[in-house]
Amino acid sequence: MVRLRVVRHRGRAQHRPLFFAGMDSGASPKRRGLYTSFVLSAPPAGIVLACVAFPWAASLGDDALLAWAWRVPFLVSVVLFALAVFIRAAFSLSFMTSPEVGMSRGSALLAVSIGAVGAFPLFWALSSGDLVLASVATAVGYGLVIACTSGSQGALLAGLFPTAERFSGIALVRETNGAIVAGFSPLIAAALISAAGGSTWGAALFLAACCLSPVLAVLLMRSRQYA
């Protein structure tokens, strides 16, 4: 399983920046944020499918689940894998010679500020012991915070680099952050909660700091985006 995860992340690190750059270059100026958001809409869509498939398999009873039903979601995923291979094979690399401009600084600031504002309410809800409140907080986090940041980052990152360096630039800045910051964030948050005796304020501060650091990066960003 660990080896499969490593292979998966290597493939994601190679192809996600490619699709970011390609979707950005193929969109009209007013549609760049929308088109690049499609790239990061796939993981949540997969989570939704899994949340539907496995409860269905479990509802058939233990005997059916252990005998054959558990295999059905994995067999269905073969179709999705074939679709992904087809999309990649048909994906044009013409964007490498078609420079475009990314999204505005104001839109990027709005997107990365939402998480910092909601860090403390999020952890308060998750630690409240109320299942409904915790579920709502999780849904808002995915539906608002992650949706806004994921939807905006493709267009933003694509506009930071000249055409010849766009793919490698996006891959370097995004995937390095994913490995170093996002990869260790659950461990750091758990350690902060433990050190605070179960209180979540330290983890909330850490999350807010992680959300505010992109704000600083956007403010320091060059006013000119490559065209």
mmCIF file with all atom_site columns, N, CA and C in Angstrom, residues 12-50:
data_model
loop_
_atom_site.group_PDB
_atom_site.id
_atom_site.type_symbol
_atom_site.label_atom_id
_atom_site.label_alt_id
_atom_site.label_comp_id
_atom_site.label_asym_id
_atom_site.label_entity_id
_atom_site.label_seq_id
_atom_site.pdbx_PDB_ins_code
_atom_site.Cartn_x
_atom_site.Cartn_y
_atom_site.Cartn_z
_atom_site.occupancy
_atom_site.B_iso_or_equiv
_atom_site.pdbx_formal_charge
_atom_site.auth_seq_id
_atom_site.auth_comp_id
_atom_site.auth_asym_id
_atom_site.auth_atom_id
_atom_site.pdbx_PDB_model_num
ATOM 1   N N  . ARG A 1 12 ? 0.951   12.151 -9.576  1.00 0.00 ? 12 ARG A N  1
ATOM 2   C CA . ARG A 1 12 ? 0.216   13.388 -9.344  1.00 0.00 ? 12 ARG A CA 1
ATOM 3   C C  . ARG A 1 12 ? 1.129   14.602 -9.442  1.00 0.00 ? 12 ARG A C  1
ATOM 4   N N  . ALA A 1 13 ? 2.331   14.471 -8.896  1.00 0.00 ? 13 ALA A N  1
ATOM 5   C CA . ALA A 1 13 ? 3.270   15.595 -8.932  1.00 0.00 ? 13 ALA A CA 1
ATOM 6   C C  . ALA A 1 13 ? 3.673   15.935 -10.359 1.00 0.00 ? 13 ALA A C  1
ATOM 7   N N  . GLN A 1 14 ? 3.661   14.964 -11.246 1.00 0.00 ? 14 GLN A N  1
ATOM 8   C CA . GLN A 1 14 ? 4.035   15.211 -12.640 1.00 0.00 ? 14 GLN A CA 1
ATOM 9   C C  . GLN A 1 14 ? 2.876   15.774 -13.452 1.00 0.00 ? 14 GLN A C  1
ATOM 10  N N  . HIS A 1 15 ? 1.680   15.274 -13.217 1.00 0.00 ? 15 HIS A N  1
ATOM 11  C CA . HIS A 1 15 ? 0.578   15.604 -14.115 1.00 0.00 ? 15 HIS A CA 1
ATOM 12  C C  . HIS A 1 15 ? -0.277  16.773 -13.649 1.00 0.00 ? 15 HIS A C  1
ATOM 13  N N  . ARG A 1 16 ? -0.390  16.999 -12.349 1.00 0.00 ? 16 ARG A N  1
ATOM 14  C CA . ARG A 1 16 ? -1.226  18.111 -11.890 1.00 0.00 ? 16 ARG A CA 1
ATOM 15  C C  . ARG A 1 16 ? -0.703  19.454 -12.389 1.00 0.00 ? 16 ARG A C  1
ATOM 16  N N  . PRO A 1 17 ? 0.587   19.759 -12.278 1.00 0.00 ? 17 PRO A N  1
ATOM 17  C CA . PRO A 1 17 ? 1.074   21.025 -12.846 1.00 0.00 ? 17 PRO A CA 1
ATOM 18  C C  . PRO A 1 17 ? 0.866   21.118 -14.346 1.00 0.00 ? 17 PRO A C  1
ATOM 19  N N  . LEU A 1 18 ? 0.984   19.978 -15.025 1.00 0.00 ? 18 LEU A N  1
ATOM 20  C CA . LEU A 1 18 ? 0.777   19.964 -16.470 1.00 0.00 ? 18 LEU A CA 1
ATOM 21  C C  . LEU A 1 18 ? -0.644  20.381 -16.822 1.00 0.00 ? 18 LEU A C  1
ATOM 22  N N  . PHE A 1 19 ? -1.618  19.839 -16.102 1.00 0.00 ? 19 PHE A N  1
ATOM 23  C CA . PHE A 1 19 ? -3.007  20.178 -16.375 1.00 0.00 ? 19 PHE A CA 1
ATOM 24  C C  . PHE A 1 19 ? -3.333  21.595 -15.925 1.00 0.00 ? 19 PHE A C  1
ATOM 25  N N  . PHE A 1 20 ? -2.723  22.050 -14.840 1.00 0.00 ? 20 PHE A N  1
ATOM 26  C CA . PHE A 1 20 ? -2.905  23.446 -14.429 1.00 0.00 ? 20 PHE A CA 1
ATOM 27  C C  . PHE A 1 20 ? -2.522  24.388 -15.566 1.00 0.00 ? 20 PHE A C  1
ATOM 28  N N  . ALA A 1 21 ? -1.304  24.189 -16.073 1.00 0.00 ? 21 ALA A N  1
ATOM 29  C CA . ALA A 1 21 ? -0.801  25.070 -17.121 1.00 0.00 ? 21 ALA A CA 1
ATOM 30  C C  . ALA A 1 21 ? -1.624  24.949 -18.398 1.00 0.00 ? 21 ALA A C  1
ATOM 31  N N  . GLY A 1 22 ? -1.998  23.730 -18.744 1.00 0.00 ? 22 GLY A N  1
ATOM 32  C CA . GLY A 1 22 ? -2.757  23.519 -19.969 1.00 0.00 ? 22 GLY A CA 1
ATOM 33  C C  . GLY A 1 22 ? -4.157  24.088 -19.913 1.00 0.00 ? 22 GLY A C  1
ATOM 34  N N  . MET A 1 23 ? -4.853  23.876 -18.787 1.00 0.00 ? 23 MET A N  1
ATOM 35  C CA . MET A 1 23 ? -6.207  24.411 -18.651 1.00 0.00 ? 23 MET A CA 1
ATOM 36  C C  . MET A 1 23 ? -6.197  25.929 -18.622 1.00 0.00 ? 23 MET A C  1
ATOM 37  N N  . ASP A 1 24 ? -5.173  26.518 -18.001 1.00 0.00 ? 24 ASP A N  1
ATOM 38  C CA . ASP A 1 24 ? -5.080  27.966 -17.942 1.00 0.00 ? 24 ASP A CA 1
ATOM 39  C C  . ASP A 1 24 ? -4.876  28.568 -19.324 1.00 0.00 ? 24 ASP A C  1
ATOM 40  N N  . SER A 1 25 ? -4.010  27.947 -20.108 1.00 0.00 ? 25 SER A N  1
ATOM 41  C CA . SER A 1 25 ? -3.701  28.512 -21.419 1.00 0.00 ? 25 SER A CA 1
ATOM 42  C C  . SER A 1 25 ? -4.849  28.346 -22.404 1.00 0.00 ? 25 SER A C  1
ATOM 43  N N  . GLY A 1 26 ? -5.695  27.338 -22.185 1.00 0.00 ? 26 GLY A N  1
ATOM 44  C CA . GLY A 1 26 ? -6.790  27.108 -23.117 1.00 0.00 ? 26 GLY A CA 1
ATOM 45  C C  . GLY A 1 26 ? -8.073  27.830 -22.777 1.00 0.00 ? 26 GLY A C  1
ATOM 46  N N  . ALA A 1 27 ? -8.069  28.599 -21.680 1.00 0.00 ? 27 ALA A N  1
ATOM 47  C CA . ALA A 1 27 ? -9.290  29.277 -21.236 1.00 0.00 ? 27 ALA A CA 1
ATOM 48  C C  . ALA A 1 27 ? -9.257  30.752 -21.600 1.00 0.00 ? 27 ALA A C  1
ATOM 49  N N  . SER A 1 28 ? -10.442 31.334 -21.717 1.00 0.00 ? 28 SER A N  1
ATOM 50  C CA . SER A 1 28 ? -10.538 32.771 -21.925 1.00 0.00 ? 28 SER A CA 1
ATOM 51  C C  . SER A 1 28 ? -10.164 33.484 -20.629 1.00 0.00 ? 28 SER A C  1
ATOM 52  N N  . PRO A 1 29 ? -9.793  34.766 -20.682 1.00 0.00 ? 29 PRO A N  1
ATOM 53  C CA . PRO A 1 29 ? -9.368  35.476 -19.466 1.00 0.00 ? 29 PRO A CA 1
ATOM 54  C C  . PRO A 1 29 ? -10.357 35.394 -18.310 1.00 0.00 ? 29 PRO A C  1
ATOM 55  N N  . LYS A 1 30 ? -11.650 35.410 -18.592 1.00 0.00 ? 30 LYS A N  1
ATOM 56  C CA . LYS A 1 30 ? -12.650 35.394 -17.533 1.00 0.00 ? 30 LYS A CA 1
ATOM 57  C C  . LYS A 1 30 ? -12.966 33.989 -17.038 1.00 0.00 ? 30 LYS A C  1
ATOM 58  N N  . ARG A 1 31 ? -12.419 32.969 -17.690 1.00 0.00 ? 31 ARG A N  1
ATOM 59  C CA . ARG A 1 31 ? -12.737 31.589 -17.338 1.00 0.00 ? 31 ARG A CA 1
ATOM 60  C C  . ARG A 1 31 ? -11.556 30.807 -16.776 1.00 0.00 ? 31 ARG A C  1
ATOM 61  N N  . ARG A 1 32 ? -10.421 31.466 -16.571 1.00 0.00 ? 32 ARG A N  1
ATOM 62  C CA . ARG A 1 32 ? -9.227  30.738 -16.141 1.00 0.00 ? 32 ARG A CA 1
ATOM 63  C C  . ARG A 1 32 ? -9.398  30.078 -14.782 1.00 0.00 ? 32 ARG A C  1
ATOM 64  N N  . GLY A 1 33 ? -9.957  30.830 -13.832 1.00 0.00 ? 33 GLY A N  1
ATOM 65  C CA . GLY A 1 33 ? -10.171 30.258 -12.502 1.00 0.00 ? 33 GLY A CA 1
ATOM 66  C C  . GLY A 1 33 ? -11.108 29.068 -12.545 1.00 0.00 ? 33 GLY A C  1
ATOM 67  N N  . LEU A 1 34 ? -12.164 29.175 -13.360 1.00 0.00 ? 34 LEU A N  1
ATOM 68  C CA . LEU A 1 34 ? -13.130 28.087 -13.483 1.00 0.00 ? 34 LEU A CA 1
ATOM 69  C C  . LEU A 1 34 ? -12.480 26.849 -14.100 1.00 0.00 ? 34 LEU A C  1
ATOM 70  N N  . TYR A 1 35 ? -11.758 27.030 -15.198 1.00 0.00 ? 35 TYR A N  1
ATOM 71  C CA . TYR A 1 35 ? -11.193 25.886 -15.897 1.00 0.00 ? 35 TYR A CA 1
ATOM 72  C C  . TYR A 1 35 ? -10.115 25.188 -15.077 1.00 0.00 ? 35 TYR A C  1
ATOM 73  N N  . THR A 1 36 ? -9.231  25.970 -14.440 1.00 0.00 ? 36 THR A N  1
ATOM 74  C CA . THR A 1 36 ? -8.174  25.334 -13.656 1.00 0.00 ? 36 THR A CA 1
ATOM 75  C C  . THR A 1 36 ? -8.731  24.674 -12.394 1.00 0.00 ? 36 THR A C  1
ATOM 76  N N  . SER A 1 37 ? -9.903  25.126 -11.921 1.00 0.00 ? 37 SER A N  1
ATOM 77  C CA . SER A 1 37 ? -10.504 24.497 -10.747 1.00 0.00 ? 37 SER A CA 1
ATOM 78  C C  . SER A 1 37 ? -10.968 23.074 -11.031 1.00 0.00 ? 37 SER A C  1
ATOM 79  N N  . PHE A 1 38 ? -11.192 22.752 -12.309 1.00 0.00 ? 38 PHE A N  1
ATOM 80  C CA . PHE A 1 38 ? -11.604 21.396 -12.650 1.00 0.00 ? 38 PHE A CA 1
ATOM 81  C C  . PHE A 1 38 ? -10.541 20.370 -12.258 1.00 0.00 ? 38 PHE A C  1
ATOM 82  N N  . VAL A 1 39 ? -9.271  20.785 -12.291 1.00 0.00 ? 39 VAL A N  1
ATOM 83  C CA . VAL A 1 39 ? -8.176  19.854 -11.999 1.00 0.00 ? 39 VAL A CA 1
ATOM 84  C C  . VAL A 1 39 ? -8.283  19.345 -10.568 1.00 0.00 ? 39 VAL A C  1
ATOM 85  N N  . LEU A 1 40 ? -8.523  20.252 -9.624  1.00 0.00 ? 40 LEU A N  1
ATOM 86  C CA . LEU A 1 40 ? -8.588  19.856 -8.218  1.00 0.00 ? 40 LEU A CA 1
ATOM 87  C C  . LEU A 1 40 ? -9.998  19.485 -7.760  1.00 0.00 ? 40 LEU A C  1
ATOM 88  N N  . SER A 1 41 ? -10.946 19.466 -8.684  1.00 0.00 ? 41 SER A N  1
ATOM 89  C CA . SER A 1 41 ? -12.282 18.985 -8.327  1.00 0.00 ? 41 SER A CA 1
ATOM 90  C C  . SER A 1 41 ? -12.350 17.467 -8.404  1.00 0.00 ? 41 SER A C  1
ATOM 91  N N  . ALA A 1 42 ? -11.353 16.850 -9.040  1.00 0.00 ? 42 ALA A N  1
ATOM 92  C CA . ALA A 1 42 ? -11.365 15.400 -9.183  1.00 0.00 ? 42 ALA A CA 1
ATOM 93  C C  . ALA A 1 42 ? -11.198 14.655 -7.854  1.00 0.00 ? 42 ALA A C  1
ATOM 94  N N  . PRO A 1 43 ? -10.247 15.045 -6.977  1.00 0.00 ? 43 PRO A N  1
ATOM 95  C CA . PRO A 1 43 ? -10.133 14.322 -5.697  1.00 0.00 ? 43 PRO A CA 1
ATOM 96  C C  . PRO A 1 43 ? -11.405 14.352 -4.846  1.00 0.00 ? 43 PRO A C  1
ATOM 97  N N  . PRO A 1 44 ? -12.058 15.525 -4.643  1.00 0.00 ? 44 PRO A N  1
ATOM 98  C CA . PRO A 1 44 ? -13.313 15.497 -3.889  1.00 0.00 ? 44 PRO A CA 1
ATOM 99  C C  . PRO A 1 44 ? -14.386 14.641 -4.567  1.00 0.00 ? 44 PRO A C  1
ATOM 100 N N  . ALA A 1 45 ? -14.411 14.665 -5.894  1.00 0.00 ? 45 ALA A N  1
ATOM 101 C CA . ALA A 1 45 ? -15.378 13.827 -6.606  1.00 0.00 ? 45 ALA A CA 1
ATOM 102 C C  . ALA A 1 45 ? -15.119 12.353 -6.328  1.00 0.00 ? 45 ALA A C  1
ATOM 103 N N  . GLY A 1 46 ? -13.831 11.984 -6.273  1.00 0.00 ? 46 GLY A N  1
ATOM 104 C CA . GLY A 1 46 ? -13.486 10.601 -5.942  1.00 0.00 ? 46 GLY A CA 1
ATOM 105 C C  . GLY A 1 46 ? -13.900 10.230 -4.532  1.00 0.00 ? 46 GLY A C  1
ATOM 106 N N  . ILE A 1 47 ? -13.751 11.171 -3.589  1.00 0.00 ? 47 ILE A N  1
ATOM 107 C CA . ILE A 1 47 ? -14.170 10.922 -2.207  1.00 0.00 ? 47 ILE A CA 1
ATOM 108 C C  . ILE A 1 47 ? -15.677 10.696 -2.137  1.00 0.00 ? 47 ILE A C  1
ATOM 109 N N  . VAL A 1 48 ? -16.426 11.498 -2.895  1.00 0.00 ? 48 VAL A N  1
ATOM 110 C CA . VAL A 1 48 ? -17.881 11.334 -2.919  1.00 0.00 ? 48 VAL A CA 1
ATOM 111 C C  . VAL A 1 48 ? -18.254 9.960  -3.463  1.00 0.00 ? 48 VAL A C  1
ATOM 112 N N  . LEU A 1 49 ? -17.609 9.547  -4.540  1.00 0.00 ? 49 LEU A N  1
ATOM 113 C CA . LEU A 1 49 ? -17.895 8.229  -5.111  1.00 0.00 ? 49 LEU A CA 1
ATOM 114 C C  . LEU A 1 49 ? -17.584 7.116  -4.120  1.00 0.00 ? 49 LEU A C  1
ATOM 115 N N  . ALA A 1 50 ? -16.463 7.257  -3.396  1.00 0.00 ? 50 ALA A N  1
ATOM 116 C CA . ALA A 1 50 ? -16.100 6.249  -2.401  1.00 0.00 ? 50 ALA A CA 1
ATOM 117 C C  . ALA A 1 50 ? -17.110 6.206  -1.261  1.00 0.00 ? 50 ALA A C  1
#
